Coordinates of C-alpha atoms and ligand atoms in Angstrom, one line a residue:
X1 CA 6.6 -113.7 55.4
X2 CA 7.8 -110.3 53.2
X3 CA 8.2 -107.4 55.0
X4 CA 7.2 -104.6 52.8
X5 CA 8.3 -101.0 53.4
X6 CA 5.8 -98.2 52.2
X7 CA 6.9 -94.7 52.0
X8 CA 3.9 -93.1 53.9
X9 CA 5.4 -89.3 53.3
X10 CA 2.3 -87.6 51.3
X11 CA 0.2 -89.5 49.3
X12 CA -2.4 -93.0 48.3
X13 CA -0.1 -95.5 50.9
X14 CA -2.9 -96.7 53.1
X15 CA -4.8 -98.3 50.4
X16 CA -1.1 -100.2 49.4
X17 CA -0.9 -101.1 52.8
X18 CA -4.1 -102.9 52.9
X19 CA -3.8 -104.6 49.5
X20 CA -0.3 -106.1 50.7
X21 CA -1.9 -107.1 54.3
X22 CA -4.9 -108.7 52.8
X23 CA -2.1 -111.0 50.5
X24 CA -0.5 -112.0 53.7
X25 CA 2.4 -109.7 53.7
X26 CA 3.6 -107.6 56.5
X27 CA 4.4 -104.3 56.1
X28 CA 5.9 -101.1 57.5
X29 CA 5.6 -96.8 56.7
X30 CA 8.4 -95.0 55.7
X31 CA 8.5 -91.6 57.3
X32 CA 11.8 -91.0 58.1
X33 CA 15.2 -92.2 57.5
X34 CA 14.7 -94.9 61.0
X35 CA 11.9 -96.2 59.9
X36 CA 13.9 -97.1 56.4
X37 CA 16.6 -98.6 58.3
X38 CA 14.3 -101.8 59.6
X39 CA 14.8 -104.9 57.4
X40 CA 13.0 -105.4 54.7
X41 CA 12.3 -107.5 51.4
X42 CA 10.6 -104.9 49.3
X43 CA 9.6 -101.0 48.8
X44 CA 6.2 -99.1 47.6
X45 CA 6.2 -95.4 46.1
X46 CA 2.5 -94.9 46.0
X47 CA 1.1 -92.4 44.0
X48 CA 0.2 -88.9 45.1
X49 CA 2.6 -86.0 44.0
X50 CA 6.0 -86.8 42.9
X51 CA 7.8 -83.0 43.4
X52 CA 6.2 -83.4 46.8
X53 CA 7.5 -86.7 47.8
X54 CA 11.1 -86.4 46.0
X55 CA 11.8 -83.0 47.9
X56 CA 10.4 -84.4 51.3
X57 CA 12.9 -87.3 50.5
X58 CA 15.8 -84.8 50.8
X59 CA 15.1 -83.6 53.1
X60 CA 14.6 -86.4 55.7
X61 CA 17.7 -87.7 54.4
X62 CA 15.9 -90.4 52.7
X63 CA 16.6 -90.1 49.0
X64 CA 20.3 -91.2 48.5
X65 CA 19.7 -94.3 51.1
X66 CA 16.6 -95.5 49.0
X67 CA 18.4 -95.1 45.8
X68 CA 21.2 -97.2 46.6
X69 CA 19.0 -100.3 47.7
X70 CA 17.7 -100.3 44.4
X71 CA 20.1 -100.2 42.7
X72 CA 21.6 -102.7 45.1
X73 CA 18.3 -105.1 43.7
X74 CA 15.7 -104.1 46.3
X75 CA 12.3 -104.7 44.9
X76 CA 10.4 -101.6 44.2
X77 CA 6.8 -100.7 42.6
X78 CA 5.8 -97.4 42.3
X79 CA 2.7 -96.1 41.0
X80 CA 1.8 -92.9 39.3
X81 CA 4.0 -90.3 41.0
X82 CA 6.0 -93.4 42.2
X83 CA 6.5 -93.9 38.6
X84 CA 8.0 -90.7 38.4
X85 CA 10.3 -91.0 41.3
X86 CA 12.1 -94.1 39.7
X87 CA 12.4 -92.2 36.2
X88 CA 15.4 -90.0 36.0
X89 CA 13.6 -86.8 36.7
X90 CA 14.5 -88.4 40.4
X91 CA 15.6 -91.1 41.8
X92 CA 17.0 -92.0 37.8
X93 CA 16.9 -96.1 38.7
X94 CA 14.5 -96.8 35.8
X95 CA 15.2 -96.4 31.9
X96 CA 12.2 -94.5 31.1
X97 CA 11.3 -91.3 29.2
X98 CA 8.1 -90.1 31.1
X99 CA 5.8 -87.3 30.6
X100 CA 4.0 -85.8 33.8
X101 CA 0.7 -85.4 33.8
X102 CA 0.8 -86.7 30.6
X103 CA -3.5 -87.1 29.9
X104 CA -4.1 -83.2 30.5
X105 CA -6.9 -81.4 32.4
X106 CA -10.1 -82.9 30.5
X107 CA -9.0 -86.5 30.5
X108 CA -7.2 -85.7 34.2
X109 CA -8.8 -88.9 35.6
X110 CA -10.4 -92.5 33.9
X111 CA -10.8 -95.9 34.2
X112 CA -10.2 -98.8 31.9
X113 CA -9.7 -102.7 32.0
X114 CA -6.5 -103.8 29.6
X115 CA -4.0 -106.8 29.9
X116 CA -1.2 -106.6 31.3
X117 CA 1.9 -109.0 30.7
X118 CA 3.1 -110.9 33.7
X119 CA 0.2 -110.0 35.3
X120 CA -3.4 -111.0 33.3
X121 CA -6.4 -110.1 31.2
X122 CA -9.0 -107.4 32.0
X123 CA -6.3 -105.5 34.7
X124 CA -8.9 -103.1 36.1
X125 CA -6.5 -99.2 35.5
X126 CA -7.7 -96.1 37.2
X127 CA -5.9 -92.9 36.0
X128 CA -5.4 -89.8 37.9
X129 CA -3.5 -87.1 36.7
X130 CA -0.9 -89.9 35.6
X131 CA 1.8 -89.9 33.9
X132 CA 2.7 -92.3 30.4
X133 CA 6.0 -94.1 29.3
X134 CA 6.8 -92.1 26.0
X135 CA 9.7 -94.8 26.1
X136 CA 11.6 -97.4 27.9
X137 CA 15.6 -98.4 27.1
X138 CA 18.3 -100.6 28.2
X139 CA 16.7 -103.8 30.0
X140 CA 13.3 -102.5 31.1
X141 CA 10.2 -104.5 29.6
X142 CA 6.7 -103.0 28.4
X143 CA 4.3 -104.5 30.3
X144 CA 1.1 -102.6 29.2
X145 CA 0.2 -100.1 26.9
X146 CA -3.3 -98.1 26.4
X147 CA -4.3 -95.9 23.0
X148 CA -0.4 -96.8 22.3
X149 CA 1.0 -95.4 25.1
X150 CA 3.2 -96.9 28.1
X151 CA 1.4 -97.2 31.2
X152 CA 3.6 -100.3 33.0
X153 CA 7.0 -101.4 32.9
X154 CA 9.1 -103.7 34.8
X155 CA 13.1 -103.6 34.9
X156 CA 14.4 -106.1 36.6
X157 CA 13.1 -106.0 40.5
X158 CA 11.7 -102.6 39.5
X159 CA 8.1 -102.7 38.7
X160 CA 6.0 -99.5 37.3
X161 CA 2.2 -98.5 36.8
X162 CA 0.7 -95.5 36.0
X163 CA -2.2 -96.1 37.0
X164 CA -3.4 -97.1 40.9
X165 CA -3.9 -100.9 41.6
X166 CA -4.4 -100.2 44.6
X167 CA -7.6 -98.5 44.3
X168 CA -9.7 -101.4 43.1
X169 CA -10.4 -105.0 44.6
X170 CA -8.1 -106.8 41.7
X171 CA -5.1 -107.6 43.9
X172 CA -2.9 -109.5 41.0
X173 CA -0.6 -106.6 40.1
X174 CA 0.7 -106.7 43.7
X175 CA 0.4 -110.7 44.0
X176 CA 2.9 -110.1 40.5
X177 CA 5.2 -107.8 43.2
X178 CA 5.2 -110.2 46.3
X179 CA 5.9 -112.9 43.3
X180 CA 9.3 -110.7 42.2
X181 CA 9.9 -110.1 46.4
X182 CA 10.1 -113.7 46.9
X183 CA 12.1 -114.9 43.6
X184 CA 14.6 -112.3 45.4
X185 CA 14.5 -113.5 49.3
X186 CA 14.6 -117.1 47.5
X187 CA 17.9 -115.8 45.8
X188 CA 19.6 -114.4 48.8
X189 CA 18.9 -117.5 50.7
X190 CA 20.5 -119.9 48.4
X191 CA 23.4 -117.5 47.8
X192 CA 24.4 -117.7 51.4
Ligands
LIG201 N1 0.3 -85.8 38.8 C1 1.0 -86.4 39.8 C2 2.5 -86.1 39.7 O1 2.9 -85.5 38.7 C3 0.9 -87.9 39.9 C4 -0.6 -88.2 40.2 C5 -0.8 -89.5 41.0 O2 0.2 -90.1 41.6 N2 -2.0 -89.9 41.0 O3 3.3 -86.3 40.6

């Protein structure tokens, strides 16, 4: 079974935690650099407020350790403000340009249904606050766009949404994560 670790600093994590549970998975919170030591196949950054979370992340020590396991090939998925976190305004593991709060005060939260590649049709995509993609480089993939703009991405074992899967019942974006989790654990078996 993957073990899932989900940073559970500030922040939508509960509702992650119950989307992976309800696919099977087990999973584990994140609150301090301990907790991060226990094994594990796979890492959420939920949404909630990514200034917030990447300065709590110094501080506990937490920051440098998580950014080496992904770029040591650690499957990640961040979501809104976890978006932001992988970008380079943090964490810098992703190649994307993003803009923060990038829908403004009016359209601040919505909801729409688009495809998403990988993934499926009709993706259910609720917005809040979130940031866009203005661009992605290097190897990282579009996965979904709405009125033109970026709102998922995948780079290698590093997957991005702007938006909050975990908010609605549709549970294929993080069946699409556990998918990436396994290819990897099936990769480090054989390799050994
Ligand atoms: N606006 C938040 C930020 O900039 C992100 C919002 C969210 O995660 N729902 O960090």
């Amino acid at each position: 079974m993957a073990k899932i670790a989900i940073l559970a600093l500030q922040g939508a994590f509960a509702e992650h935690e119950q989307m992976l549970r309800s696919l099977g998975a087990e999973t584990f919170q994140v609150r301090q650099l301990s907790d991060w030591n226990q094994p594990k196949d796979g890492l959420i950054i939920p949404g909630g407020e990514s200034t917030t979370q990447s300065k709590l992340l110094h501080d506990l020590g937490l920051f440098e350790p998580i950014r080496q396991a992904i770029t040591g090939g650690l499957p990640v998925f961040g979501t809104c403000a976890g978006l932001i976190l992988l970008s380079p305004m943090h964490l810098c593991t992703m190649d994307i340009d993003v803009r923060r709060n990038a829908y403004g005060r009016q359209l601040g939260s919505f909801f729409t249904t688009q495809p998403m590649e990988e993934v499926g049709t009709d993706i259910p995509m609720t917005f809040i606050r979130a940031p866009y993609i203005n661009k992605v480089s290097g190897t990282c993939k579009v996965l979904a766009e709405v009125d033109g703009h970026i709102v998922a991405a995948r780079q290698g074992k590093q997957l991005v949404t702007a938006f909050h899967p975990e908010l609605n019942d549709d549970t294929r974006v993080h069946q699409h994560f556990l998918s990436m989790v396994f290819d990897t654990c099936i990769k480090n078996v054989s390799s050994v």
